[in-house]
Coordinates of C-alpha atoms and ligand atoms in Angstrom, one line a residue:
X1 CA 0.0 0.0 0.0
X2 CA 1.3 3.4 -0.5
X3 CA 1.5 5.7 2.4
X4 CA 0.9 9.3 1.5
X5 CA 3.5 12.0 3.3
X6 CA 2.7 15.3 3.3
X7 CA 4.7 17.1 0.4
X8 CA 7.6 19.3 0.3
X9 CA 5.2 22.0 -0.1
X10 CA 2.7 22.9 2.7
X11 CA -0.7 24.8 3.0
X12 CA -0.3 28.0 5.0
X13 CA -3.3 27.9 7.5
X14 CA -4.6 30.8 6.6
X15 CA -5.2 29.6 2.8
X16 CA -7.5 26.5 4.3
X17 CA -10.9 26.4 2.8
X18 CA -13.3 28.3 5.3
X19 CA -16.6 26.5 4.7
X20 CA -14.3 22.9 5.2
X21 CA -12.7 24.1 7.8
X22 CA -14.5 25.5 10.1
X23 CA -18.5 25.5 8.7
X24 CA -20.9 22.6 8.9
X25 CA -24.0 23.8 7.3
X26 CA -26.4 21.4 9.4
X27 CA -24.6 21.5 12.5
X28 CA -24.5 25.0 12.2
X29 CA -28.6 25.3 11.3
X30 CA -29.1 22.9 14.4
X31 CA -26.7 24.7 16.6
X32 CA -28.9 28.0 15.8
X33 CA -32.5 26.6 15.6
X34 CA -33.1 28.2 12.3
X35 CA -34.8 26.2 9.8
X36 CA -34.1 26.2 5.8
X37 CA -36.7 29.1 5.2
X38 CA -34.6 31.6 6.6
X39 CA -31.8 30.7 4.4
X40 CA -33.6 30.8 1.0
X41 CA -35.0 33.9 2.3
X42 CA -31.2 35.5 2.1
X43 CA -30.1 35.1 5.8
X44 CA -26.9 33.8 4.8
X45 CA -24.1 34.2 1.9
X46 CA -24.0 32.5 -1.3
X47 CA -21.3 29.9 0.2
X48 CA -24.5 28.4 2.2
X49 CA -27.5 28.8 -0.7
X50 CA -25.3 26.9 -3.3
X51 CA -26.3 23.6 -1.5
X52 CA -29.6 24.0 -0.6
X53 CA -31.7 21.8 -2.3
X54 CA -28.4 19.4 -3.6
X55 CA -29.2 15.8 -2.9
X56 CA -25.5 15.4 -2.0
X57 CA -25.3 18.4 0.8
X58 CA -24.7 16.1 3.4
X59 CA -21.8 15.5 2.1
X60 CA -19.9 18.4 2.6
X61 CA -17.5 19.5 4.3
X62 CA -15.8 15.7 3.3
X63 CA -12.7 15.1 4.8
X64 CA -9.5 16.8 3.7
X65 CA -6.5 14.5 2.1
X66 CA -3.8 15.3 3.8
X67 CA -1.4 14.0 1.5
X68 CA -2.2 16.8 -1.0
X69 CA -0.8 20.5 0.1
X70 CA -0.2 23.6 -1.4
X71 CA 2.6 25.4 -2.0
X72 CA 0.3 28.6 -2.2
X73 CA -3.0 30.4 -1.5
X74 CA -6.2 28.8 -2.9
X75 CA -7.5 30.6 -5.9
X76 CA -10.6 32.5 -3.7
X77 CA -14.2 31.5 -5.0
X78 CA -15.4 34.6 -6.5
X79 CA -12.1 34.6 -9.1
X80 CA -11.9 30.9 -10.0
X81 CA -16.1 30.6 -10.6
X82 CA -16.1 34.0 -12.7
X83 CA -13.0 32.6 -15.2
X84 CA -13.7 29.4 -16.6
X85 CA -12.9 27.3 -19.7
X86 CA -16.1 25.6 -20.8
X87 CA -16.8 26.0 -24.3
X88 CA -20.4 24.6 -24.2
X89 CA -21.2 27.7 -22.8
X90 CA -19.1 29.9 -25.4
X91 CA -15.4 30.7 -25.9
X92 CA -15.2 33.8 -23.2
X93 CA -13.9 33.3 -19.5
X94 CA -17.1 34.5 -18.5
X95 CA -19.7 32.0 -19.0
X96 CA -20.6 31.6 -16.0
X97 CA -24.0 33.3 -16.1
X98 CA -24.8 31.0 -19.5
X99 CA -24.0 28.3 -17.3
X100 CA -26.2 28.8 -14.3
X101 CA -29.1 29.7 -16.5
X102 CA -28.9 26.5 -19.0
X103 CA -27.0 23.5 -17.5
X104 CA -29.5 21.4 -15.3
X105 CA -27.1 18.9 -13.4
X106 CA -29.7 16.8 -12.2
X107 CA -31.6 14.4 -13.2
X108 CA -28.2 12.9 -14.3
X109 CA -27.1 9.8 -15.2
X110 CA -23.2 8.7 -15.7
X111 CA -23.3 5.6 -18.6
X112 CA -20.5 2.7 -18.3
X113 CA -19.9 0.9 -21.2
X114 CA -17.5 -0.9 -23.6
X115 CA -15.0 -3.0 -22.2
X116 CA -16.7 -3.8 -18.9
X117 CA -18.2 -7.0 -17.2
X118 CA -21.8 -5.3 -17.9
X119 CA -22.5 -2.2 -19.3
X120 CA -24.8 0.0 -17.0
X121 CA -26.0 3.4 -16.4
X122 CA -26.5 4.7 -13.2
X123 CA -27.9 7.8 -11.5
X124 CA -25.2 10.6 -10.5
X125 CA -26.4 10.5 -6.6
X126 CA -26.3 6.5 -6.6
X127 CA -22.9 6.7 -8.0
X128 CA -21.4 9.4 -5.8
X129 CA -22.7 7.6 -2.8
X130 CA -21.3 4.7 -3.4
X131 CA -17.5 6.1 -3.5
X132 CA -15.0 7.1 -1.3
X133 CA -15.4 11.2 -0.7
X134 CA -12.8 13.6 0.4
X135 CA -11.2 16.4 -0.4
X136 CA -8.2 17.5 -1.9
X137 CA -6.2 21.0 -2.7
X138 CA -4.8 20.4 -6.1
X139 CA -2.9 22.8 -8.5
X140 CA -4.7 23.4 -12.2
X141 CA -2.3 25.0 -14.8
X142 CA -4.2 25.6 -17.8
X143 CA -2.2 25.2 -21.3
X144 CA -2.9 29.4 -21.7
X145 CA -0.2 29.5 -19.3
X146 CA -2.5 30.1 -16.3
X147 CA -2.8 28.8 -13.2
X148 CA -4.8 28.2 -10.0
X149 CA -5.6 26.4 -6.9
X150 CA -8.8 24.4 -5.7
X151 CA -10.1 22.9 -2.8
X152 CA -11.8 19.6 -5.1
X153 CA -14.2 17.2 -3.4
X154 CA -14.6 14.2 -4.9
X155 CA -13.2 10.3 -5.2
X156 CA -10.0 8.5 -7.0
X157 CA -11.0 7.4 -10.9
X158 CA -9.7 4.6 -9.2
X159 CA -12.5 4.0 -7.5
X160 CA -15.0 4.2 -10.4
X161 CA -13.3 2.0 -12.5
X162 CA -13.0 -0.9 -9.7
X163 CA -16.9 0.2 -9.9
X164 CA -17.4 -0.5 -13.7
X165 CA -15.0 -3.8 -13.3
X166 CA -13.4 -3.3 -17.0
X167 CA -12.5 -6.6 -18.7
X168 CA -8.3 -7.1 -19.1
X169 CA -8.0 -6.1 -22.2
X170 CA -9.0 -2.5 -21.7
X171 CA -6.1 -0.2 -22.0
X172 CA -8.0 3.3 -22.1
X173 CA -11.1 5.0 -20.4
X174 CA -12.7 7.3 -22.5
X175 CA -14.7 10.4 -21.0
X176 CA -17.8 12.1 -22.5
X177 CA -19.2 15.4 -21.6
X178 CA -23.2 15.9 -22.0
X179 CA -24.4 17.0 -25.7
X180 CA -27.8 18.1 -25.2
X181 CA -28.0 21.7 -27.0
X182 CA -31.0 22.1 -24.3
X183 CA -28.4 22.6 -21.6
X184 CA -26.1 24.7 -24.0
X185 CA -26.2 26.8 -26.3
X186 CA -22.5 26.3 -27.6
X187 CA -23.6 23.3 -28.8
X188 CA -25.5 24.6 -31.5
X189 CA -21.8 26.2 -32.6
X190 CA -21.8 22.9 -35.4
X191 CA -18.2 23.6 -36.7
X192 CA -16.6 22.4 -33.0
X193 CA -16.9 18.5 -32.9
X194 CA -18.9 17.7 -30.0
X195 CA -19.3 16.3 -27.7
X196 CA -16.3 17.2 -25.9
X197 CA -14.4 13.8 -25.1
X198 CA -11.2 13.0 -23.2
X199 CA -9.0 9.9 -21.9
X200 CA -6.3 8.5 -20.3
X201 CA -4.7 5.3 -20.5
X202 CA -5.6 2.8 -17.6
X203 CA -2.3 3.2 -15.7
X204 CA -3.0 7.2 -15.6
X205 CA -6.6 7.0 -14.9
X206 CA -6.1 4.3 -11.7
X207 CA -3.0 6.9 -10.6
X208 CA -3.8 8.2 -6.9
X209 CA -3.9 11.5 -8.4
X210 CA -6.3 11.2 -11.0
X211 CA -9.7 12.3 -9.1
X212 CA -13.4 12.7 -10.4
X213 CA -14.8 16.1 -8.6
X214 CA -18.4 16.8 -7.1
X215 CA -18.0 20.2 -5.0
X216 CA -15.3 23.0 -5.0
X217 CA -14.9 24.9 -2.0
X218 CA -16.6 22.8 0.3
X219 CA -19.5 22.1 -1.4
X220 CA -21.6 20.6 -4.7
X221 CA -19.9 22.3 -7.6
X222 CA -20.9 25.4 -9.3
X223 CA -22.1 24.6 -12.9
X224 CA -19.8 26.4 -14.4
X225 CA -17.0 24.5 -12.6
X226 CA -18.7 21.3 -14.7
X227 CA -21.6 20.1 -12.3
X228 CA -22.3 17.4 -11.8
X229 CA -19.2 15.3 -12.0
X230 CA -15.7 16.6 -13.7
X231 CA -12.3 15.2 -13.7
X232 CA -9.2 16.7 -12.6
X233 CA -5.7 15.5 -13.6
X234 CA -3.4 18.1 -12.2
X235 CA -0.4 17.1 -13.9
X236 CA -1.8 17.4 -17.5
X237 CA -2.9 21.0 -19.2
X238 CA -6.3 21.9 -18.0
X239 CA -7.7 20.6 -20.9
X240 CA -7.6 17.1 -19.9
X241 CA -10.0 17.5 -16.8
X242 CA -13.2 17.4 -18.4
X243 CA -16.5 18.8 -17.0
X244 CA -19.8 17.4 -17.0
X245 CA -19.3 13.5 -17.9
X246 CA -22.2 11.9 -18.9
X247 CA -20.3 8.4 -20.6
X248 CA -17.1 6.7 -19.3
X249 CA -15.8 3.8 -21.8
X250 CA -13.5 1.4 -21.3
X251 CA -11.5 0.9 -24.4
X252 CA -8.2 -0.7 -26.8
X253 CA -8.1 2.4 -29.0
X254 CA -6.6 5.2 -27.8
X255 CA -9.6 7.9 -27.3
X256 CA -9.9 11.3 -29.7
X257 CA -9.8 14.0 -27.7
X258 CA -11.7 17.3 -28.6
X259 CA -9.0 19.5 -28.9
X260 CA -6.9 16.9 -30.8
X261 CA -10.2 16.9 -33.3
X262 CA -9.8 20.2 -33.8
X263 CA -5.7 21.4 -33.9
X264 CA -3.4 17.5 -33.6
X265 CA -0.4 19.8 -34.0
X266 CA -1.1 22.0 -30.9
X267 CA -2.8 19.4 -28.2
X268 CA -2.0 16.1 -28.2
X269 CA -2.9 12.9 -26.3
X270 CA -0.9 13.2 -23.1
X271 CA -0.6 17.0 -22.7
X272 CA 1.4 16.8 -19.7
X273 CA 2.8 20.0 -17.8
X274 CA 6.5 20.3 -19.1
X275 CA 7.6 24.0 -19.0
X276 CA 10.7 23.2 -21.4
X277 CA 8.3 22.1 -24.0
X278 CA 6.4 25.3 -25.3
X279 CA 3.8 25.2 -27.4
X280 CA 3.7 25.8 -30.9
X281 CA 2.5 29.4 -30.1
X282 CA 3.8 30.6 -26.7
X283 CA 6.0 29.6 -23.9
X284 CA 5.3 27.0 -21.3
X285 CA 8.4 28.3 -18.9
X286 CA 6.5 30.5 -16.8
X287 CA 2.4 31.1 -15.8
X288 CA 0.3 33.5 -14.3
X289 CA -1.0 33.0 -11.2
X290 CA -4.9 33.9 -11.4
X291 CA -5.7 35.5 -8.2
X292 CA -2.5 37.6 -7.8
X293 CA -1.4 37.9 -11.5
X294 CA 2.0 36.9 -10.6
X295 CA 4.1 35.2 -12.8
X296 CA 6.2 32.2 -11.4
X297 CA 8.3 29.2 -13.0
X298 CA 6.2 26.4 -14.3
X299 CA 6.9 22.5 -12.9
X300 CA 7.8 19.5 -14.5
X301 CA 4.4 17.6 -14.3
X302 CA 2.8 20.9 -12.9
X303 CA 5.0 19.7 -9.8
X304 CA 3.4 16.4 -9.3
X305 CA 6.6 14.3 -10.8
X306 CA 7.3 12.6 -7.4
X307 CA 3.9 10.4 -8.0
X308 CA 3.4 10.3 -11.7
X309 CA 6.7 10.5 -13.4
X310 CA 7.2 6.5 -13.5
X311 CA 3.6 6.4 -15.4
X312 CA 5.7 7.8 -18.8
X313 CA 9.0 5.2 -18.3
X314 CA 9.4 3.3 -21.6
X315 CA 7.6 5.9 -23.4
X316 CA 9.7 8.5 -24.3
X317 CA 9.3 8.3 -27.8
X318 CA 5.7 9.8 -27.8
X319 CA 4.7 13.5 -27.8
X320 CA 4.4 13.5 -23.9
X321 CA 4.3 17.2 -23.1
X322 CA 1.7 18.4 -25.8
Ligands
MTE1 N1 -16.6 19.7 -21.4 C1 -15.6 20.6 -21.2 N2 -14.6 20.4 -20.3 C2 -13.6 21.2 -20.2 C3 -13.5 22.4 -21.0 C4 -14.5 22.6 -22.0 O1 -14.5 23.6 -22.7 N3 -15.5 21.7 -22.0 N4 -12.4 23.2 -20.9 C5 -11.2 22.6 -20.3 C6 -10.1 23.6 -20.0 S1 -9.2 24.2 -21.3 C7 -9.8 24.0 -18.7 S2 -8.5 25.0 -18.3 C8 -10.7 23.5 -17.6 C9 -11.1 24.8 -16.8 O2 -11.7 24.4 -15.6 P1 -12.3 25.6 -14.7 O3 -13.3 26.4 -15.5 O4 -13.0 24.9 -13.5 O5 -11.2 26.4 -14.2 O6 -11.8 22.8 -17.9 C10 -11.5 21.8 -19.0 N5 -12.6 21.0 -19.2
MO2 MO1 -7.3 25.2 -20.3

């Protein structure tokens, strides 16, 4: 078994998620008496209204992972959910409006299929009950040469495929994000080539660090973040971690991804973090910090070498860092 120590890098108390740390929604409302009313009638911040009504509440705060630390502040809330990447919604930073408005992320339902001892499809709630929760503060460095940090709730991949039990002859899990123009309206943009899909070889996507993501900040995920159910991979371009999966295959051929679809010579298969390897238009050396605008070195696997670095031995004759 593989015992976690804390990295080289450590969280500065004072960056620790307030709403995990130190705010328990229904303890708090018991504690106080006040009933769910008073907190749809505005009593209380935004932090507190995001999970009313979310079959998963209870689930928050989930325990924090203490093997996974930052080096830095966390990204605060208001930036990271106001700058996003989510093309469904249009090719701005700012879709999160469009997002609130049109994505409904439940009913949902997560289908498992290909390679596996028995296709299935299962509701999102079923699903997320039935893995192990917690929370982890993970870097995201986007291929634009930004970067930030998140407090993700969520469970290994791990865990999910053990739950789909793929055959032995899958090698890759392929990831599909919802293409209902209903919940969209940058689906109805015909010349991208939807839906968007991603995926990982088995040895990545079974990795500690790969983790599929439910709630930010301490609780059910903002839409715009990908509700219901995203990946993140935090050693690959931000790219990879794909939002609002609706189909996860277990396959032999290696999976398409969207942004391979549309420019092969600019975003490849692997895409992971190498700051020596610039892409064909800019520099991967350096990248912005979000929150701060500060501009610091950029690490070798987005500085997660230490536990995935031996995933790429024997490979170094494919296009790793793109
Ligand atoms: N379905 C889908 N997933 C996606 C994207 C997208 O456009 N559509 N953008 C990706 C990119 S480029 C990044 S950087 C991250 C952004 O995640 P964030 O908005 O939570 O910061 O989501 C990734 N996942
Ligand atoms: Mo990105």
């Amino acid at each position: 078994m593989l015992i976690r120590r804390p990295k080289r890098w450590t969280l500065p108390e004072s960056a620790a998620t307030p709403e995990s740390a130190f705010f328990n929604r229904r303890q708090l409302l018991a504690a106080s008496g006040i009933g769910a009313g008073l907190i749809l009638s505005g009593g209380m911040g935004d932090a507190a209204r995001a999970q009313d009504g979310s079959p998963i509440a209870d689930l928050f705060p989930a325990k924090r992972n203490e093997g996974f630390t930052l080096d830095r502040d966390l990204t605060p809330e208001e930036v990271n959910s106001r700058y996003n990447n989510f093309y469904e919604f249009g090719s701005q930073k700012t879709i999160y409006p469009t997002a609130e408005e049109y994505l409904k992320p439940r009913p949902w339902s997560v289908t498992i299929d290909g390679m596996v001892e028995a296709e299935k499809t299962v509701d999102i709630d079923t699903l997320i009950r039935a893995m192990p929760i917690e929370e982890r503060l993970y870097r995201h460095r986007c291929v634009e040469a930004w970067s930030m940090t998140i407090p993700w709730t969520g469970f290994p991949l791990k865990a999910l495929v053990d739950y789909a039990r793929p055959l032995s002859g899958a090698t890759y899990v392929r990831l599909e994000t919802f293409g209902d123009a209903a919940m969209a309206p940058g689906l109805r943009q015909v010349w991208y080539p939807w839906p968007y899909v991603e995926g990982l070889t088995m040895a990545e996507a079974t990795n500690d660090l790969s983790f599929m993501v439910m709630g930010a900040y301490g609780k059910t995920l903002h839409n715009q973040f990908g509700a219901p159910l995203r990946l993140a991979t935090p050693w690959k371009y931000g790219f990879k971690s794909i939002k609002s999966i609706v189909r996860v295959t277990f396959t032999d051929q290696r999976p398409q991804s969207f942004w391979e679809k549309i420019l092969p010579a600019e975003y490849g298969f692997w895409a992971n973090v190498n700051p020596e390897v610039p892409h064909p238009r800019w520099s991967q050396a350096s990248e912005k910090i979000l929150h701060t605008g500060e501009q610091v070195p950029t690490l070798l696997f987005n500085g997660y070498a230490e536990e995935v670095a031996g995933l790429y031995t024997g490979l170094e004759g494919e296009a790793l860092y793109m």
